[in-house]
Steps between C-alpha positions, in 0.01 A plus 500: 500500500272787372521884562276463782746274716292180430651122392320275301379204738361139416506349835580538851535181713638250810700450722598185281831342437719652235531221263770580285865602472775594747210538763310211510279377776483895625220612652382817305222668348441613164478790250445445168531757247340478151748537155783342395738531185525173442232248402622135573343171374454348845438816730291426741394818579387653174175652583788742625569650130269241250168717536302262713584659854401854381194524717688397828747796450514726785649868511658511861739738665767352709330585807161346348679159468664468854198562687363223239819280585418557879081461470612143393825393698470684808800523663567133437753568200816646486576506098373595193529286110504818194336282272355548147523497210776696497508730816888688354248692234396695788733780551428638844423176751741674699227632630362178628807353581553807789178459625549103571842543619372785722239240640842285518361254257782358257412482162632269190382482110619308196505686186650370178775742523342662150621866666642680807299674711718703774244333801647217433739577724270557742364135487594261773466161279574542117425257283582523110368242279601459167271316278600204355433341096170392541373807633515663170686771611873624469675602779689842448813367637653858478270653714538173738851525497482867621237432780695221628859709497302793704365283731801291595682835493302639747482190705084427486342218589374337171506152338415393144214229419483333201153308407581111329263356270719295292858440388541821280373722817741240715786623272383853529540474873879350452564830292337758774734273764833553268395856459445620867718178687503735845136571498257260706305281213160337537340260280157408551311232324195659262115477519410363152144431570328832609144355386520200743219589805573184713803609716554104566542437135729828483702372746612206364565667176710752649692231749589317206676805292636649846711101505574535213621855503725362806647242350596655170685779750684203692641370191590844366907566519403888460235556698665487839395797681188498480151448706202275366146590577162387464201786449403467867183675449351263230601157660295667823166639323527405101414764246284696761547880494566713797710274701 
């Protein structure tokens, strides 16, 4: 956020489904915020933080984007997705966050747990995502092993999700499982075809890796606690943006 009380905004949209992660199938809306400090091989939502978004960038106060959120939902949603990029960079959504809850809308994000941000706490479903191998990126476990301790410590809700590509990032996921075994665990099967414009074609892709994903967990002897998820969002519109 600037000086002037303003976040960096890409996109505003729903009521849609939430298609990922320990609330899946919700009804929300969305913020997304621009930035990130990470810059993985599959995002796929780098015109966040790659350049190419720059001109959709909008510098809103808090009360700027919930009158947006209600112009387009009305009063027919009751919950709010932080998306991004990376929405932790921010360092006063507190601001936001009051203003929703104050409207007594509930409001969730997923971060990669890079950071703490003290509104966490404020958040009503947490989601941290460490990246897997073939994102290119290296988790800080340090820093993950802190934000998990403070948040089981002070009893919030959160969950960890863990994106699967392959067998390395399926052996990734084993290790976050080992590392945090009381923490709720998602795995959800990755988008490896962000080009691909028919959503039927998609689909068929992604229902193929998603059985797969599920049966390599089934056979696993360590990966008993867990949840298995497809990217609900993609299987319903494709690659389309704003959904």
């Amino acid at each position: 956020m600037t000086a002037a009380g303003r976040f960096p905004v890409m996109e505003i949209f729903g009521p849609t489904v939430q298609g990922e992660g320990m609330v899946i199938g919700r009804k929300t809306m969305f913020v997304r915020t621009a930035g990130c400090d990470y810059a993985c091989s599959w995002c796929d939502s780098a015109f966040t933080w790659d350049g190419t978004g720059k001109r959709d960038i909008r510098m809103l106060t808090a009360a700027e984007i919930v009158s947006e959120l209600f112009r387009l939902g009305g009063e027919s949603f009751s919950h709010v997705t932080l998306s991004g990029g990376n929405p932790a960079l921010l360092a006063r959504l507190d601001e936001l966050i009051a203003l929703l809850h104050d409207r007594g809308i509930e409001v969730a994000l997923e971060t990669q747990g890079s950071l703490w941000r003290d509104w966490f706490l404020a958040i009503d479903d947490l989601t941290l995502s460490p990246k897997p191998p073939s994102s290119g990126m290296n988790a800080d476990w340090a820093v993950l092993d802190q934000l998990v301790a403070k948040l089981t410590e002070l009893n919030r809700n959160y969950s960890l999700k863990v994106v699967v590509f392959d067998e390395t990032d399926l052996a990734y996921a084993g290790e976050v499982h080992r590392r945090y075994p009381h923490a709720s665990l998602y795995l959800q099967s990755g988008n490896d075809d962000l080009a691909e414009r028919d959503p039927a074609v998609l689909l068929n892709r992604l229902l193929r890796r998603y059985e797969w994903l599920v049966q390599r967990v089934m056979d696993s002897t360590s990966l008993k606690s867990v949840r298995v998820l497809p990217q609900l969002h993609a299987w319903l519109w494709g690659n389309k943006r704003g959904v």
